[in-house]
Amino acid sequence: MTRFTACTALVMLGFASTVSAHAASPLAIAVALENFKNAKIVPDVVPTFNPSGLMTLNFTTGVGRPDIGQLVSRSNVSDTPLLMIRGSEAAEAQTSGPFNVTTIRYTVLCIDGNTAGSSNPGGYNLHYLENNLAYGENHDHTVTLNSTGSPVVAYAAPNPPSGSGPHRYIWLTYAQPEGFNAPSTPAAGSGVALFNLTQYTTAANLSDPIVGTYFTVQEGSANASVASTTAVDSTTLPQYTATATASTNSTGDQGHSNAAMTSVAWVPGALALMGAAVGALLTL
């Protein structure tokens, strides 16, 4: 029995560290939100956005995993990316929350948000839309959203008009409600077309997006003035701490695997488990 207790404690210790490595830090989530605000995505494109995690794109044959807001060449984002999401520790702990791996399905879309400060009363060009994506964890603790069918609108690579300035390609993930029925518009197999985000999410009964990201693409020099944006200074955010800074500066909070990332959230419990395990082993 003593040997079993010790082994169990060590297994639980390993599980605790894995969960910690997987979760998105509060500071990284706050930085993502501030980027959306500074780029005028909130509230111009997305009226309300209170993310409970992070979203990362992985263009495996191109740019890889672009940072949020990164300027990229369209040739480096031409192929359909892998979609990766992570919730905060609190969000992933909710049994009926948006990161429940067994019950929740997701809708993901990408729109060309045009340039910061632009007026788009007719909507935004839709570059990708898929419903009923499933949540799956990989061996390296990254999490991808996997297709269970076919996309409504297959991914279309960015193609901003030359001289129009830096276009924001905005990706949003929504947790689908129970009994979700996809709207009939746009029809399956549609191509790039104007899309009204508010009308669609209302018709689909989708709440606010749970995670999101964006990158920018520009062709040629801008021929018109574009609203200025500012970089995010994480040290000015309430979530800033020395520990959180280390987490944010790691590759993990840019969406990369962060299995070795340290988080104080699990340390007390983990140390207690380690002590119990060591004590039990000494009695063998």
Short mmCIF file of C-alpha atoms in Angstrom, two decimals:
data_model
loop_
_atom_site.label_atom_id
_atom_site.label_comp_id
_atom_site.label_asym_id
_atom_site.label_seq_id
_atom_site.Cartn_x
_atom_site.Cartn_y
_atom_site.Cartn_z
CA MET A 1 0.00 0.00 0.00
CA THR A 2 2.86 2.36 0.83
CA ARG A 3 4.48 1.72 -2.53
CA PHE A 4 1.16 2.38 -4.28
CA THR A 5 0.69 5.68 -2.41
CA ALA A 6 4.15 6.87 -3.35
CA CYS A 7 3.69 6.02 -7.01
CA THR A 8 0.28 7.65 -7.07
CA ALA A 9 1.69 10.84 -5.59
CA LEU A 10 4.43 10.96 -8.19
CA VAL A 11 1.94 10.43 -11.01
CA MET A 12 -0.24 13.22 -9.61
CA LEU A 13 2.81 15.47 -9.44
CA GLY A 14 3.51 14.85 -13.11
CA PHE A 15 -0.14 15.54 -13.96
CA ALA A 16 -0.09 18.81 -12.03
CA SER A 17 2.94 20.06 -13.93
CA THR A 18 1.39 19.04 -17.25
CA VAL A 19 -1.81 20.95 -16.55
CA SER A 20 0.21 24.00 -15.52
CA ALA A 21 2.31 23.86 -18.65
CA HIS A 22 -0.81 23.67 -20.78
CA ALA A 23 -2.75 26.59 -19.30
CA ALA A 24 -2.44 30.14 -20.63
CA SER A 25 -1.18 32.72 -18.15
CA PRO A 26 -3.46 35.63 -17.12
CA LEU A 27 -0.84 38.11 -18.33
CA ALA A 28 -0.60 36.55 -21.79
CA ILE A 29 -4.40 36.67 -22.10
CA ALA A 30 -4.43 40.31 -21.02
CA VAL A 31 -1.73 41.14 -23.58
CA ALA A 32 -3.80 39.49 -26.33
CA LEU A 33 -6.84 41.57 -25.38
CA GLU A 34 -4.82 44.79 -25.32
CA ASN A 35 -3.47 43.97 -28.79
CA PHE A 36 -7.05 43.65 -30.06
CA LYS A 37 -7.89 47.02 -28.53
CA ASN A 38 -4.77 48.78 -29.77
CA ALA A 39 -5.38 47.47 -33.30
CA LYS A 40 -8.93 48.85 -33.05
CA ILE A 41 -10.40 45.38 -33.59
CA VAL A 42 -12.24 45.94 -30.32
CA PRO A 43 -14.74 47.53 -30.54
CA ASP A 44 -14.74 48.38 -34.28
CA VAL A 45 -14.89 44.79 -35.58
CA VAL A 46 -15.67 42.75 -32.46
CA PRO A 47 -17.84 44.80 -30.08
CA THR A 48 -17.17 42.64 -27.02
CA PHE A 49 -14.17 40.41 -26.39
CA ASN A 50 -13.20 38.96 -23.01
CA PRO A 51 -10.91 36.06 -23.87
CA SER A 52 -10.55 33.15 -21.48
CA GLY A 53 -7.47 31.76 -23.21
CA LEU A 54 -5.15 32.08 -26.20
CA MET A 55 -5.36 31.16 -29.86
CA THR A 56 -2.37 30.35 -32.04
CA LEU A 57 -2.11 29.60 -35.74
CA ASN A 58 0.54 27.25 -37.10
CA PHE A 59 1.36 27.66 -40.78
CA THR A 60 3.54 24.58 -41.00
CA THR A 61 4.77 25.27 -44.54
CA GLY A 62 5.10 29.04 -44.15
CA VAL A 63 5.68 31.50 -41.35
CA GLY A 64 5.11 28.93 -38.61
CA ARG A 65 3.36 30.44 -35.59
CA PRO A 66 3.02 34.21 -36.06
CA ASP A 67 2.85 36.40 -32.98
CA ILE A 68 -0.38 38.29 -32.47
CA GLY A 69 -0.42 41.31 -34.78
CA GLN A 70 2.70 40.23 -36.67
CA LEU A 71 3.18 41.61 -40.19
CA VAL A 72 3.68 38.67 -42.56
CA SER A 73 3.95 38.20 -46.31
CA ARG A 74 0.91 36.58 -47.88
CA SER A 75 3.07 33.83 -49.41
CA ASN A 76 3.94 32.71 -45.87
CA VAL A 77 0.29 32.32 -44.84
CA SER A 78 -1.05 30.78 -48.04
CA ASP A 79 -1.86 27.31 -46.66
CA THR A 80 -4.55 26.41 -44.16
CA PRO A 81 -3.07 26.69 -40.65
CA LEU A 82 -3.41 24.35 -37.73
CA LEU A 83 -5.71 25.93 -35.14
CA MET A 84 -4.45 25.81 -31.57
CA ILE A 85 -6.16 27.04 -28.40
CA ARG A 86 -5.45 26.99 -24.68
CA GLY A 87 -7.61 28.18 -21.81
CA SER A 88 -6.60 29.82 -18.58
CA GLU A 89 -6.19 27.50 -15.62
CA ALA A 90 -9.55 28.64 -14.26
CA ALA A 91 -11.34 28.22 -17.60
CA GLU A 92 -9.98 24.73 -18.17
CA ALA A 93 -11.02 23.70 -14.65
CA GLN A 94 -14.70 24.41 -15.38
CA THR A 95 -16.44 21.09 -16.01
CA SER A 96 -19.13 22.76 -18.11
CA GLY A 97 -16.91 25.55 -19.43
CA PRO A 98 -15.77 26.38 -22.96
CA PHE A 99 -12.70 24.13 -22.77
CA ASN A 100 -14.47 20.87 -21.90
CA VAL A 101 -12.70 18.43 -24.21
CA THR A 102 -15.52 15.90 -24.35
CA THR A 103 -18.65 18.00 -24.86
CA ILE A 104 -17.82 21.30 -26.53
CA ARG A 105 -17.55 21.89 -30.26
CA TYR A 106 -16.26 25.08 -31.80
CA THR A 107 -16.90 27.50 -34.63
CA VAL A 108 -13.82 29.25 -36.02
CA LEU A 109 -13.76 32.00 -38.61
CA CYS A 110 -11.32 34.40 -40.23
CA ILE A 111 -12.25 37.78 -41.63
CA ASP A 112 -10.26 40.47 -43.38
CA GLY A 113 -10.76 43.32 -40.93
CA ASN A 114 -9.39 45.83 -43.44
CA THR A 115 -7.14 48.54 -41.97
CA ALA A 116 -7.39 50.02 -38.50
CA GLY A 117 -9.93 52.83 -38.38
CA SER A 118 -11.59 51.90 -41.69
CA SER A 119 -15.37 52.05 -42.16
CA ASN A 120 -16.96 48.79 -43.31
CA PRO A 121 -20.76 49.14 -43.16
CA GLY A 122 -21.26 46.27 -45.60
CA GLY A 123 -19.28 43.79 -43.53
CA TYR A 124 -15.89 42.14 -43.94
CA ASN A 125 -14.59 39.59 -46.40
CA LEU A 126 -14.87 36.10 -44.92
CA HIS A 127 -11.73 34.01 -45.50
CA TYR A 128 -12.58 30.91 -43.45
CA LEU A 129 -15.54 29.44 -41.57
CA GLU A 130 -15.93 26.03 -40.01
CA ASN A 131 -18.37 24.64 -37.47
CA ASN A 132 -18.22 21.63 -35.14
CA LEU A 133 -14.47 21.59 -34.66
CA ALA A 134 -13.37 19.21 -31.91
CA TYR A 135 -10.79 19.84 -29.19
CA GLY A 136 -7.84 17.46 -29.03
CA GLU A 137 -4.64 17.43 -26.96
CA ASN A 138 -1.39 16.32 -28.55
CA HIS A 139 1.58 14.49 -27.04
CA ASP A 140 3.52 17.76 -26.65
CA HIS A 141 0.66 19.40 -24.70
CA THR A 142 -0.36 21.63 -27.58
CA VAL A 143 -4.06 21.58 -28.39
CA THR A 144 -5.50 21.62 -31.89
CA LEU A 145 -9.04 22.03 -33.15
CA ASN A 146 -9.76 19.17 -35.51
CA SER A 147 -12.33 18.99 -38.30
CA THR A 148 -15.32 16.69 -37.90
CA GLY A 149 -16.62 17.52 -41.38
CA SER A 150 -15.85 20.08 -44.05
CA PRO A 151 -15.45 23.84 -43.71
CA VAL A 152 -18.32 26.05 -44.79
CA VAL A 153 -15.78 28.39 -46.36
CA ALA A 154 -12.38 26.82 -47.02
CA TYR A 155 -9.41 28.96 -46.08
CA ALA A 156 -8.59 31.59 -48.68
CA ALA A 157 -5.17 33.20 -48.38
CA PRO A 158 -4.94 36.97 -47.83
CA ASN A 159 -5.10 39.13 -50.93
CA PRO A 160 -5.30 42.78 -49.88
CA PRO A 161 -5.35 45.38 -52.67
CA SER A 162 -1.96 46.91 -53.34
CA GLY A 163 -1.56 50.26 -51.63
CA SER A 164 -4.50 49.75 -49.26
CA GLY A 165 -2.34 49.48 -46.14
CA PRO A 166 -1.94 46.73 -43.52
CA HIS A 167 -5.02 44.51 -43.44
CA ARG A 168 -5.86 42.73 -40.18
CA TYR A 169 -6.71 39.05 -40.67
CA ILE A 170 -8.73 38.28 -37.58
CA TRP A 171 -9.32 34.75 -36.29
CA LEU A 172 -12.03 34.10 -33.71
CA THR A 173 -13.07 30.93 -31.89
CA TYR A 174 -16.56 30.46 -30.46
CA ALA A 175 -17.81 27.72 -28.15
CA GLN A 176 -20.98 26.31 -29.66
CA PRO A 177 -24.05 26.01 -27.41
CA GLU A 178 -25.89 22.74 -26.88
CA GLY A 179 -28.19 22.03 -29.80
CA PHE A 180 -26.16 24.22 -32.15
CA ASN A 181 -27.55 24.65 -35.66
CA ALA A 182 -25.38 26.38 -38.22
CA PRO A 183 -27.07 29.19 -40.14
CA SER A 184 -27.91 28.46 -43.77
CA THR A 185 -25.90 31.49 -44.88
CA PRO A 186 -23.19 31.35 -46.01
CA ALA A 187 -23.86 28.12 -47.84
CA ALA A 188 -21.40 25.26 -47.69
CA GLY A 189 -18.73 25.60 -50.34
CA SER A 190 -18.97 29.38 -50.54
CA GLY A 191 -15.93 31.45 -51.39
CA VAL A 192 -14.69 34.80 -50.14
CA ALA A 193 -17.61 37.21 -49.80
CA LEU A 194 -18.83 40.04 -47.60
CA PHE A 195 -19.87 38.74 -44.20
CA ASN A 196 -21.78 40.35 -41.35
CA LEU A 197 -20.24 39.02 -38.16
CA THR A 198 -22.97 40.23 -35.81
CA GLN A 199 -25.79 38.81 -37.95
CA TYR A 200 -24.08 35.44 -38.17
CA THR A 201 -23.28 35.05 -34.48
CA THR A 202 -26.81 36.13 -33.56
CA ALA A 203 -28.37 33.63 -35.97
CA ALA A 204 -26.06 30.88 -34.66
CA ASN A 205 -26.76 31.79 -31.02
CA LEU A 206 -23.05 32.18 -30.38
CA SER A 207 -21.82 34.14 -27.38
CA ASP A 208 -18.68 36.28 -27.48
CA PRO A 209 -15.52 34.62 -28.84
CA ILE A 210 -13.51 32.74 -26.21
CA VAL A 211 -10.11 33.24 -27.90
CA GLY A 212 -8.74 35.05 -30.91
CA THR A 213 -5.67 36.25 -32.73
CA TYR A 214 -4.73 38.18 -35.85
CA PHE A 215 -1.88 38.92 -38.20
CA THR A 216 -1.43 41.69 -40.76
CA VAL A 217 -0.62 41.59 -44.47
CA GLN A 218 0.28 44.60 -46.61
CA GLU A 219 0.92 44.80 -50.35
CA GLY A 220 2.98 47.81 -51.41
CA SER A 221 3.12 51.18 -49.70
CA ALA A 222 -0.12 52.58 -48.32
CA ASN A 223 -1.71 55.19 -50.59
CA ALA A 224 -4.07 56.47 -47.90
CA SER A 225 -3.73 57.38 -44.24
CA VAL A 226 -4.24 54.54 -41.76
CA ALA A 227 -5.17 55.00 -38.11
CA SER A 228 -2.12 54.70 -35.88
CA THR A 229 -1.80 51.84 -33.43
CA THR A 230 0.51 51.37 -30.45
CA ALA A 231 2.48 48.45 -29.09
CA VAL A 232 1.37 46.76 -25.88
CA ASP A 233 3.55 47.36 -22.81
CA SER A 234 2.82 44.35 -20.60
CA THR A 235 4.45 46.01 -17.57
CA THR A 236 1.55 48.48 -17.41
CA LEU A 237 -1.09 45.74 -17.10
CA PRO A 238 -2.55 44.73 -13.70
CA GLN A 239 -1.62 41.09 -14.37
CA TYR A 240 2.08 41.94 -14.60
CA THR A 241 4.32 40.12 -12.10
CA ALA A 242 7.85 38.79 -12.32
CA THR A 243 6.54 35.24 -12.63
CA ALA A 244 3.99 36.16 -15.26
CA THR A 245 6.65 37.99 -17.21
CA ALA A 246 8.75 34.86 -17.41
CA SER A 247 5.73 32.91 -18.67
CA THR A 248 4.81 35.49 -21.28
CA ASN A 249 8.36 35.78 -22.59
CA SER A 250 8.53 32.00 -23.03
CA THR A 251 7.54 30.51 -26.36
CA GLY A 252 4.61 28.83 -24.63
CA ASP A 253 2.44 31.91 -24.43
CA GLN A 254 2.92 32.58 -28.12
CA GLY A 255 1.20 29.25 -28.67
CA HIS A 256 4.26 27.00 -28.74
CA SER A 257 4.73 23.94 -26.59
CA ASN A 258 5.68 25.01 -23.09
CA ALA A 259 5.96 21.77 -21.21
CA ALA A 260 8.90 23.10 -19.20
CA MET A 261 7.24 26.39 -18.22
CA THR A 262 7.08 27.08 -14.48
CA SER A 263 3.87 28.38 -12.94
CA VAL A 264 3.41 29.26 -9.28
CA ALA A 265 -0.25 28.26 -9.46
CA TRP A 266 0.53 24.56 -9.04
CA VAL A 267 3.75 24.67 -7.01
CA PRO A 268 2.30 24.46 -3.45
CA GLY A 269 0.20 21.42 -4.23
CA ALA A 270 2.97 19.84 -6.23
CA LEU A 271 5.47 20.30 -3.42
CA ALA A 272 3.05 18.72 -0.98
CA LEU A 273 2.65 15.74 -3.29
CA MET A 274 6.42 15.49 -3.68
CA GLY A 275 6.89 15.54 0.08
CA ALA A 276 4.31 12.81 0.51
CA ALA A 277 5.93 10.73 -2.20
CA VAL A 278 9.44 11.10 -0.78
CA GLY A 279 8.22 10.32 2.73
CA ALA A 280 6.46 7.22 1.53
CA LEU A 281 9.50 6.05 -0.39
CA LEU A 282 11.70 6.44 2.70
CA THR A 283 9.44 4.03 4.61
CA LEU A 284 9.82 1.28 2.02
#
